Coordinates of C-alpha atoms in Angstrom, one line a residue:
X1453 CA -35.0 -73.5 108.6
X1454 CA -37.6 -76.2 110.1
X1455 CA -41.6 -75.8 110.9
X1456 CA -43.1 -77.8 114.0
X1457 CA -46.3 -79.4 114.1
X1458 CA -47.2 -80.7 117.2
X1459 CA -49.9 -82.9 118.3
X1460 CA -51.0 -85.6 121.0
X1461 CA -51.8 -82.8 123.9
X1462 CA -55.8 -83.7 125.8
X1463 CA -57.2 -83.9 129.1
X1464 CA -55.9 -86.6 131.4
X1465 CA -56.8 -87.2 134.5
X1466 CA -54.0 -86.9 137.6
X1467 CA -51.5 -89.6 137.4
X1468 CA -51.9 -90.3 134.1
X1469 CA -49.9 -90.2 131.1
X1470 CA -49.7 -88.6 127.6
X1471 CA -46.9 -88.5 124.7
X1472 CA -46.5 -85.4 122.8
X1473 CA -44.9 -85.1 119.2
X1474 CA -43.9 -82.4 117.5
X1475 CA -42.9 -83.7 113.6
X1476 CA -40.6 -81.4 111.7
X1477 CA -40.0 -80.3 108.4
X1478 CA -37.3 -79.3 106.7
X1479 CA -33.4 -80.6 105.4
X1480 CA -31.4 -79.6 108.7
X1481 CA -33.5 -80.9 111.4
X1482 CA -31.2 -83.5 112.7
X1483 CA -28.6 -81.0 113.4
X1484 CA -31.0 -78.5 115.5
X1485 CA -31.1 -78.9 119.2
X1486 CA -34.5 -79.1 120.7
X1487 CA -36.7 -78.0 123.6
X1488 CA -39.9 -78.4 125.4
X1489 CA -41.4 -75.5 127.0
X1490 CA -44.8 -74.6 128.7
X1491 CA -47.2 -71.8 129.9
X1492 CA -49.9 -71.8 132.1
X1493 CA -52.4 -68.8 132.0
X1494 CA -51.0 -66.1 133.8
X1495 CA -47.6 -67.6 133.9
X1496 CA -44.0 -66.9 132.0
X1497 CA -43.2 -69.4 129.9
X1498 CA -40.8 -72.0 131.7
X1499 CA -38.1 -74.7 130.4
X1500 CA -39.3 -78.1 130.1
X1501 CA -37.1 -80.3 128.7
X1502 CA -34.4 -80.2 125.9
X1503 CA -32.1 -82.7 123.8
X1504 CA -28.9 -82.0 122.2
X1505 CA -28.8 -83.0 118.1
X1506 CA -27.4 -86.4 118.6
X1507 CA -29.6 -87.2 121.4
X1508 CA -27.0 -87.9 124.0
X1509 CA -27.3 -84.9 126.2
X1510 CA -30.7 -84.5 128.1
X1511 CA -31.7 -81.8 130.3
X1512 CA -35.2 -81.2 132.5
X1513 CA -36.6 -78.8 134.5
X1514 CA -36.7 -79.7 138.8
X1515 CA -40.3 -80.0 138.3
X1516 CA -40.7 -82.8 135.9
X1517 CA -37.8 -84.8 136.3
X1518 CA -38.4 -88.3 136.5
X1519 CA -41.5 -87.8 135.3
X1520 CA -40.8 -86.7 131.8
X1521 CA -38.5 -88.3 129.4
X1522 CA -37.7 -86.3 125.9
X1523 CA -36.3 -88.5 123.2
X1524 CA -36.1 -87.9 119.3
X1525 CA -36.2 -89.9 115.9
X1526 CA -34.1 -88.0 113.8
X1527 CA -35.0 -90.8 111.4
X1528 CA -38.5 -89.4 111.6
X1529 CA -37.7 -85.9 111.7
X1530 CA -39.4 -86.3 115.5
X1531 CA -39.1 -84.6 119.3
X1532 CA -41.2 -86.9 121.8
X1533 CA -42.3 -85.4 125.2
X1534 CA -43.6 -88.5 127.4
X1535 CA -45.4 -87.2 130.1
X1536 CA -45.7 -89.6 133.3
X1537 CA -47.5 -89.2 136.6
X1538 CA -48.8 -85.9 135.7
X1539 CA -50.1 -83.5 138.5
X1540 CA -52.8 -80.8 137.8
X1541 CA -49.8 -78.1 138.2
X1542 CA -48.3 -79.8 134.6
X1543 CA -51.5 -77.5 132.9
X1544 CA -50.5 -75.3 130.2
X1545 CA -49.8 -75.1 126.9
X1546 CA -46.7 -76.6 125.5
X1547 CA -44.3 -75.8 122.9
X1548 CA -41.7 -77.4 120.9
X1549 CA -38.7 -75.1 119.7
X1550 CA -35.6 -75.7 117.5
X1551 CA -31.7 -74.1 118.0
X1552 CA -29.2 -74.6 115.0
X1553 CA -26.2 -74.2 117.7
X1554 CA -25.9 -75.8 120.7
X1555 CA -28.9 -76.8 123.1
X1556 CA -29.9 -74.6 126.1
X1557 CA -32.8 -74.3 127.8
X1558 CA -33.7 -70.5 127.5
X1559 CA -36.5 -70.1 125.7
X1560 CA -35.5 -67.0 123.7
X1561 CA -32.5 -68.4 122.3
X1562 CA -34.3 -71.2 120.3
X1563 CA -35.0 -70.0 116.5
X1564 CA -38.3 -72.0 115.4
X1565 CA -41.4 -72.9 117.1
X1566 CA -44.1 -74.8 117.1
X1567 CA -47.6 -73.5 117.6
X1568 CA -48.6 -75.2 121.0
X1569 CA -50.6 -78.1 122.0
X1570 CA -52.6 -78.1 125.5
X1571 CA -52.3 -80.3 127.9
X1572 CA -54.9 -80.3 130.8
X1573 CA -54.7 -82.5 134.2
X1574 CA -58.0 -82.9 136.1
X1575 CA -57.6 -83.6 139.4

């Protein structure tokens, strides 16, 4: 059992940057896989990124690879999302989940989630 806060989502202008957090609570968290996921109005939600327990297996979506980088503290009970060279098609609203079994990148297999942070690219 873990609850996500997240934070660090704004307006940025195209080509910028931004660094989301999402800080978790609870006794397990360093054994949950987690993911990144977005939606845009109008749009399913879509896979992100996501990062195995230990930290050594990352996965991205086409779409934002290169540009995005997931990392995690476990130390700090903490998922990062840094978000480089962001495009005006990176707006939505984005989510970090949690999975106590091994990470995946479909959104309705991840137990706990966070309650969204918006991220807006002008262009």
């Amino acid at each position: 059992q873990v609850q996500l806060v997240e934070s660090g989502g704004g307006l940025v202008q195209a080509g910028g940057s931004l660094r989301l957090s999402c800080a978790a609570s609870g006794r397990t968290f360093s054994t949950y896989a987690m993911g990144w996921f977005r939606q845009a109005p109008g749009k399913e939600r879509e896979f992100v990124a996501a990062i195995s327990w230990s930290g050594r297996n990352t996965y991205y979506a086409d779409s934002v690879k290169g540009r995005f980088t997931i990392s995690r503290d476990n130390a700090k009970n903490t998922v990062y999302l840094q978000m480089n060279s962001l495009k005006p098609e990176d707006t939505a609203v984005y989510y970090c989940a949690a999975r106590a079994h091994i990470v995946t990148t479909s959104w309705d297999e991840y137990d706990y989630w966070g309650q969204g942070t918006q991220v807006t690219v002008s262009s």
